[in-house]
């Protein structure tokens, strides 16, 4: 008997945000831009993150994984593993009996992953190179804004999780109020690029952090993310928010 599948809907690409012509002209160029900017800046990524997070990033990521239900012995897939910041905390929680597979389209990012216990695969969220029902837990940290099709990615997450498996999508969301948005925008568009220029070793790194804010500002709202998760077949879909900007989307594959 084949496993249950999510409801079949008409094929329609769901972009995570409107096109950003300051960086790319169309979706084909979008993919090339992402590959270039992440490959070029990968050696700087962890250094900048440590400065910006004031050392709290690892603590927060581990707490979010715990809140989402990750425990010892789980088989985890980390989509958009980047340099391994979320994966590092996941491995600490699953322990020696657990397993983690990291997937990312950027060879430059994958080269920066220094996690001997992680199995690394080149791949995209919309076409994961993994078998059906092969993971207990799937995470994606701050990569939703960079995928090409939200609906296709969520359908893949549903496919790869076993029945009863848990999903965690971490993302930065634009604050609801105008004042909060203005403060975060000012920080991301002025302070962060200055810090990046001072700390970075790669010329493209300040551009990456400007691009980050522009994708945050243009990203689909949380209600749309929740609706897309439910449309993919997930249940118990919830959003937890920290400091008004750090969104944790959690969901369960029924079964």
PDB file of N, CA, C and O in Angstrom, residues 34-78:
ATOM      1  N   UNK A  34      21.775  33.785  -6.732  1.00  0.00           N
ATOM      2  CA  UNK A  34      21.895  33.142  -5.427  1.00  0.00           C
ATOM      3  C   UNK A  34      23.132  32.252  -5.362  1.00  0.00           C
ATOM      4  O   UNK A  34      23.859  32.255  -4.352  1.00  0.00           O
ATOM      5  N   UNK A  35      23.352  31.495  -6.425  1.00  0.00           N
ATOM      6  CA  UNK A  35      24.532  30.618  -6.447  1.00  0.00           C
ATOM      7  C   UNK A  35      25.806  31.457  -6.301  1.00  0.00           C
ATOM      8  O   UNK A  35      26.705  31.112  -5.513  1.00  0.00           O
ATOM      9  N   UNK A  36      25.890  32.572  -7.021  1.00  0.00           N
ATOM     10  CA  UNK A  36      27.093  33.397  -6.967  1.00  0.00           C
ATOM     11  C   UNK A  36      27.266  34.037  -5.595  1.00  0.00           C
ATOM     12  O   UNK A  36      28.355  33.959  -4.998  1.00  0.00           O
ATOM     13  N   UNK A  37      26.223  34.666  -5.073  1.00  0.00           N
ATOM     14  CA  UNK A  37      26.375  35.428  -3.844  1.00  0.00           C
ATOM     15  C   UNK A  37      26.685  34.519  -2.651  1.00  0.00           C
ATOM     16  O   UNK A  37      27.514  34.857  -1.793  1.00  0.00           O
ATOM     17  N   UNK A  38      26.080  33.336  -2.610  1.00  0.00           N
ATOM     18  CA  UNK A  38      26.355  32.435  -1.489  1.00  0.00           C
ATOM     19  C   UNK A  38      27.695  31.737  -1.644  1.00  0.00           C
ATOM     20  O   UNK A  38      28.410  31.534  -0.649  1.00  0.00           O
ATOM     21  N   UNK A  39      28.070  31.368  -2.864  1.00  0.00           N
ATOM     22  CA  UNK A  39      29.393  30.783  -3.064  1.00  0.00           C
ATOM     23  C   UNK A  39      30.487  31.783  -2.709  1.00  0.00           C
ATOM     24  O   UNK A  39      31.481  31.444  -2.054  1.00  0.00           O
ATOM     25  N   UNK A  40      30.302  33.041  -3.124  1.00  0.00           N
ATOM     26  CA  UNK A  40      31.335  34.054  -2.913  1.00  0.00           C
ATOM     27  C   UNK A  40      31.505  34.431  -1.438  1.00  0.00           C
ATOM     28  O   UNK A  40      32.610  34.760  -1.001  1.00  0.00           O
ATOM     29  N   UNK A  41      30.410  34.411  -0.685  1.00  0.00           N
ATOM     30  CA  UNK A  41      30.452  34.929   0.694  1.00  0.00           C
ATOM     31  C   UNK A  41      30.522  33.835   1.758  1.00  0.00           C
ATOM     32  O   UNK A  41      30.615  34.150   2.944  1.00  0.00           O
ATOM     33  N   UNK A  42      30.497  32.584   1.365  1.00  0.00           N
ATOM     34  CA  UNK A  42      30.454  31.486   2.334  1.00  0.00           C
ATOM     35  C   UNK A  42      31.563  31.553   3.387  1.00  0.00           C
ATOM     36  O   UNK A  42      31.303  31.328   4.574  1.00  0.00           O
ATOM     37  N   UNK A  43      32.817  31.876   3.020  1.00  0.00           N
ATOM     38  CA  UNK A  43      33.866  31.903   4.052  1.00  0.00           C
ATOM     39  C   UNK A  43      33.654  32.974   5.124  1.00  0.00           C
ATOM     40  O   UNK A  43      34.228  32.880   6.213  1.00  0.00           O
ATOM     41  N   UNK A  44      32.838  33.995   4.833  1.00  0.00           N
ATOM     42  CA  UNK A  44      32.575  35.059   5.793  1.00  0.00           C
ATOM     43  C   UNK A  44      31.349  34.810   6.662  1.00  0.00           C
ATOM     44  O   UNK A  44      31.154  35.502   7.670  1.00  0.00           O
ATOM     45  N   UNK A  45      30.511  33.872   6.269  1.00  0.00           N
ATOM     46  CA  UNK A  45      29.160  33.805   6.824  1.00  0.00           C
ATOM     47  C   UNK A  45      29.151  33.609   8.346  1.00  0.00           C
ATOM     48  O   UNK A  45      28.475  34.348   9.070  1.00  0.00           O
ATOM     49  N   UNK A  46      29.880  32.640   8.840  1.00  0.00           N
ATOM     50  CA  UNK A  46      29.871  32.360  10.279  1.00  0.00           C
ATOM     51  C   UNK A  46      30.439  33.526  11.077  1.00  0.00           C
ATOM     52  O   UNK A  46      29.940  33.857  12.162  1.00  0.00           O
ATOM     53  N   UNK A  47      31.478  34.165  10.561  1.00  0.00           N
ATOM     54  CA  UNK A  47      32.109  35.279  11.264  1.00  0.00           C
ATOM     55  C   UNK A  47      31.128  36.441  11.430  1.00  0.00           C
ATOM     56  O   UNK A  47      30.989  37.005  12.519  1.00  0.00           O
ATOM     57  N   UNK A  48      30.421  36.782  10.359  1.00  0.00           N
ATOM     58  CA  UNK A  48      29.455  37.884  10.420  1.00  0.00           C
ATOM     59  C   UNK A  48      28.300  37.528  11.352  1.00  0.00           C
ATOM     60  O   UNK A  48      27.841  38.347  12.158  1.00  0.00           O
ATOM     61  N   UNK A  49      27.822  36.294  11.270  1.00  0.00           N
ATOM     62  CA  UNK A  49      26.692  35.877  12.100  1.00  0.00           C
ATOM     63  C   UNK A  49      27.034  35.973  13.574  1.00  0.00           C
ATOM     64  O   UNK A  49      26.215  36.420  14.385  1.00  0.00           O
ATOM     65  N   UNK A  50      28.240  35.599  13.950  1.00  0.00           N
ATOM     66  CA  UNK A  50      28.632  35.664  15.362  1.00  0.00           C
ATOM     67  C   UNK A  50      28.639  37.099  15.868  1.00  0.00           C
ATOM     68  O   UNK A  50      28.230  37.379  16.999  1.00  0.00           O
ATOM     69  N   UNK A  51      29.106  38.014  15.035  1.00  0.00           N
ATOM     70  CA  UNK A  51      29.131  39.424  15.428  1.00  0.00           C
ATOM     71  C   UNK A  51      27.713  39.969  15.564  1.00  0.00           C
ATOM     72  O   UNK A  51      27.366  40.617  16.553  1.00  0.00           O
ATOM     73  N   UNK A  52      26.864  39.688  14.596  1.00  0.00           N
ATOM     74  CA  UNK A  52      25.518  40.259  14.588  1.00  0.00           C
ATOM     75  C   UNK A  52      24.647  39.685  15.695  1.00  0.00           C
ATOM     76  O   UNK A  52      23.809  40.377  16.273  1.00  0.00           O
ATOM     77  N   UNK A  53      24.815  38.391  15.992  1.00  0.00           N
ATOM     78  CA  UNK A  53      23.983  37.740  16.997  1.00  0.00           C
ATOM     79  C   UNK A  53      24.527  37.919  18.416  1.00  0.00           C
ATOM     80  O   UNK A  53      23.901  37.476  19.377  1.00  0.00           O
ATOM     81  N   UNK A  54      25.692  38.551  18.544  1.00  0.00           N
ATOM     82  CA  UNK A  54      26.309  38.778  19.871  1.00  0.00           C
ATOM     83  C   UNK A  54      26.455  37.475  20.651  1.00  0.00           C
ATOM     84  O   UNK A  54      26.307  37.436  21.882  1.00  0.00           O
ATOM     85  N   UNK A  55      26.734  36.405  19.933  1.00  0.00           N
ATOM     86  CA  UNK A  55      26.954  35.120  20.574  1.00  0.00           C
ATOM     87  C   UNK A  55      25.716  34.346  20.950  1.00  0.00           C
ATOM     88  O   UNK A  55      25.811  33.247  21.503  1.00  0.00           O
ATOM     89  N   UNK A  56      24.512  34.891  20.649  1.00  0.00           N
ATOM     90  CA  UNK A  56      23.275  34.230  21.071  1.00  0.00           C
ATOM     91  C   UNK A  56      22.681  33.306  20.015  1.00  0.00           C
ATOM     92  O   UNK A  56      21.709  32.610  20.280  1.00  0.00           O
ATOM     93  N   UNK A  57      23.243  33.300  18.824  1.00  0.00           N
ATOM     94  CA  UNK A  57      22.650  32.541  17.731  1.00  0.00           C
ATOM     95  C   UNK A  57      22.537  31.058  18.011  1.00  0.00           C
ATOM     96  O   UNK A  57      21.492  30.449  17.786  1.00  0.00           O
ATOM     97  N   UNK A  58      23.612  30.454  18.516  1.00  0.00           N
ATOM     98  CA  UNK A  58      23.594  29.012  18.784  1.00  0.00           C
ATOM     99  C   UNK A  58      22.563  28.669  19.852  1.00  0.00           C
ATOM    100  O   UNK A  58      21.822  27.684  19.725  1.00  0.00           O
ATOM    101  N   UNK A  59      22.498  29.477  20.906  1.00  0.00           N
ATOM    102  CA  UNK A  59      21.524  29.240  21.972  1.00  0.00           C
ATOM    103  C   UNK A  59      20.106  29.292  21.425  1.00  0.00           C
ATOM    104  O   UNK A  59      19.277  28.435  21.749  1.00  0.00           O
ATOM    105  N   UNK A  60      19.805  30.299  20.610  1.00  0.00           N
ATOM    106  CA  UNK A  60      18.447  30.429  20.077  1.00  0.00           C
ATOM    107  C   UNK A  60      18.095  29.267  19.155  1.00  0.00           C
ATOM    108  O   UNK A  60      16.990  28.703  19.239  1.00  0.00           O
ATOM    109  N   UNK A  61      19.002  28.890  18.276  1.00  0.00           N
ATOM    110  CA  UNK A  61      18.707  27.799  17.340  1.00  0.00           C
ATOM    111  C   UNK A  61      18.434  26.494  18.092  1.00  0.00           C
ATOM    112  O   UNK A  61      17.510  25.749  17.738  1.00  0.00           O
ATOM    113  N   UNK A  62      19.226  26.218  19.127  1.00  0.00           N
ATOM    114  CA  UNK A  62      18.995  24.990  19.886  1.00  0.00           C
ATOM    115  C   UNK A  62      17.651  25.042  20.614  1.00  0.00           C
ATOM    116  O   UNK A  62      16.912  24.050  20.659  1.00  0.00           O
ATOM    117  N   UNK A  63      17.302  26.197  21.171  1.00  0.00           N
ATOM    118  CA  UNK A  63      16.018  26.337  21.856  1.00  0.00           C
ATOM    119  C   UNK A  63      14.858  26.148  20.888  1.00  0.00           C
ATOM    120  O   UNK A  63      13.851  25.514  21.225  1.00  0.00           O
ATOM    121  N   UNK A  64      14.974  26.684  19.672  1.00  0.00           N
ATOM    122  CA  UNK A  64      13.913  26.537  18.680  1.00  0.00           C
ATOM    123  C   UNK A  64      13.749  25.082  18.277  1.00  0.00           C
ATOM    124  O   UNK A  64      12.613  24.591  18.114  1.00  0.00           O
ATOM    125  N   UNK A  65      14.849  24.371  18.113  1.00  0.00           N
ATOM    126  CA  UNK A  65      14.780  22.947  17.762  1.00  0.00           C
ATOM    127  C   UNK A  65      14.107  22.149  18.877  1.00  0.00           C
ATOM    128  O   UNK A  65      13.309  21.248  18.608  1.00  0.00           O
ATOM    129  N   UNK A  66      14.440  22.473  20.121  1.00  0.00           N
ATOM    130  CA  UNK A  66      13.792  21.799  21.248  1.00  0.00           C
ATOM    131  C   UNK A  66      12.291  22.080  21.255  1.00  0.00           C
ATOM    132  O   UNK A  66      11.481  21.178  21.470  1.00  0.00           O
ATOM    133  N   UNK A  67      11.917  23.347  21.051  1.00  0.00           N
ATOM    134  CA  UNK A  67      10.492  23.693  21.034  1.00  0.00           C
ATOM    135  C   UNK A  67       9.747  22.940  19.943  1.00  0.00           C
ATOM    136  O   UNK A  67       8.567  22.608  20.084  1.00  0.00           O
ATOM    137  N   UNK A  68      10.436  22.652  18.844  1.00  0.00           N
ATOM    138  CA  UNK A  68       9.797  21.943  17.727  1.00  0.00           C
ATOM    139  C   UNK A  68       9.729  20.436  17.951  1.00  0.00           C
ATOM    140  O   UNK A  68       9.137  19.720  17.142  1.00  0.00           O
ATOM    141  N   UNK A  69      10.338  19.941  19.023  1.00  0.00           N
ATOM    142  CA  UNK A  69      10.219  18.529  19.353  1.00  0.00           C
ATOM    143  C   UNK A  69      11.391  17.658  18.968  1.00  0.00           C
ATOM    144  O   UNK A  69      11.288  16.421  19.032  1.00  0.00           O
ATOM    145  N   UNK A  70      12.529  18.230  18.592  1.00  0.00           N
ATOM    146  CA  UNK A  70      13.680  17.411  18.225  1.00  0.00           C
ATOM    147  C   UNK A  70      14.299  16.792  19.469  1.00  0.00           C
ATOM    148  O   UNK A  70      14.573  17.488  20.456  1.00  0.00           O
ATOM    149  N   UNK A  71      14.540  15.479  19.396  1.00  0.00           N
ATOM    150  CA  UNK A  71      15.106  14.778  20.535  1.00  0.00           C
ATOM    151  C   UNK A  71      16.153  13.765  20.120  1.00  0.00           C
ATOM    152  O   UNK A  71      16.486  13.610  18.935  1.00  0.00           O
ATOM    153  N   UNK A  72      16.664  13.051  21.102  1.00  0.00           N
ATOM    154  CA  UNK A  72      17.750  12.103  20.886  1.00  0.00           C
ATOM    155  C   UNK A  72      17.342  10.995  19.918  1.00  0.00           C
ATOM    156  O   UNK A  72      16.208  10.517  19.929  1.00  0.00           O
ATOM    157  N   UNK A  73      18.284  10.609  19.069  1.00  0.00           N
ATOM    158  CA  UNK A  73      18.099   9.482  18.173  1.00  0.00           C
ATOM    159  C   UNK A  73      17.374   9.777  16.878  1.00  0.00           C
ATOM    160  O   UNK A  73      17.220   8.883  16.036  1.00  0.00           O
ATOM    161  N   UNK A  74      16.936  11.015  16.663  1.00  0.00           N
ATOM    162  CA  UNK A  74      16.156  11.338  15.470  1.00  0.00           C
ATOM    163  C   UNK A  74      17.025  11.369  14.220  1.00  0.00           C
ATOM    164  O   UNK A  74      18.213  11.678  14.265  1.00  0.00           O
ATOM    165  N   UNK A  75      16.389  11.049  13.089  1.00  0.00           N
ATOM    166  CA  UNK A  75      17.005  11.217  11.777  1.00  0.00           C
ATOM    167  C   UNK A  75      16.519  12.552  11.224  1.00  0.00           C
ATOM    168  O   UNK A  75      15.327  12.751  11.006  1.00  0.00           O
ATOM    169  N   UNK A  76      17.464  13.475  10.990  1.00  0.00           N
ATOM    170  CA  UNK A  76      17.139  14.857  10.634  1.00  0.00           C
ATOM    171  C   UNK A  76      17.594  15.154   9.217  1.00  0.00           C
ATOM    172  O   UNK A  76      18.678  14.734   8.787  1.00  0.00           O
ATOM    173  N   UNK A  77      16.785  15.916   8.501  1.00  0.00           N
ATOM    174  CA  UNK A  77      17.193  16.527   7.239  1.00  0.00           C
ATOM    175  C   UNK A  77      17.201  18.034   7.451  1.00  0.00           C
ATOM    176  O   UNK A  77      16.192  18.599   7.881  1.00  0.00           O
ATOM    177  N   UNK A  78      18.341  18.665   7.184  1.00  0.00           N
ATOM    178  CA  UNK A  78      18.450  20.118   7.306  1.00  0.00           C
ATOM    179  C   UNK A  78      18.568  20.700   5.898  1.00  0.00           C
ATOM    180  O   UNK A  78      19.595  20.523   5.221  1.00  0.00           O
TER     181      UNK A  78
END
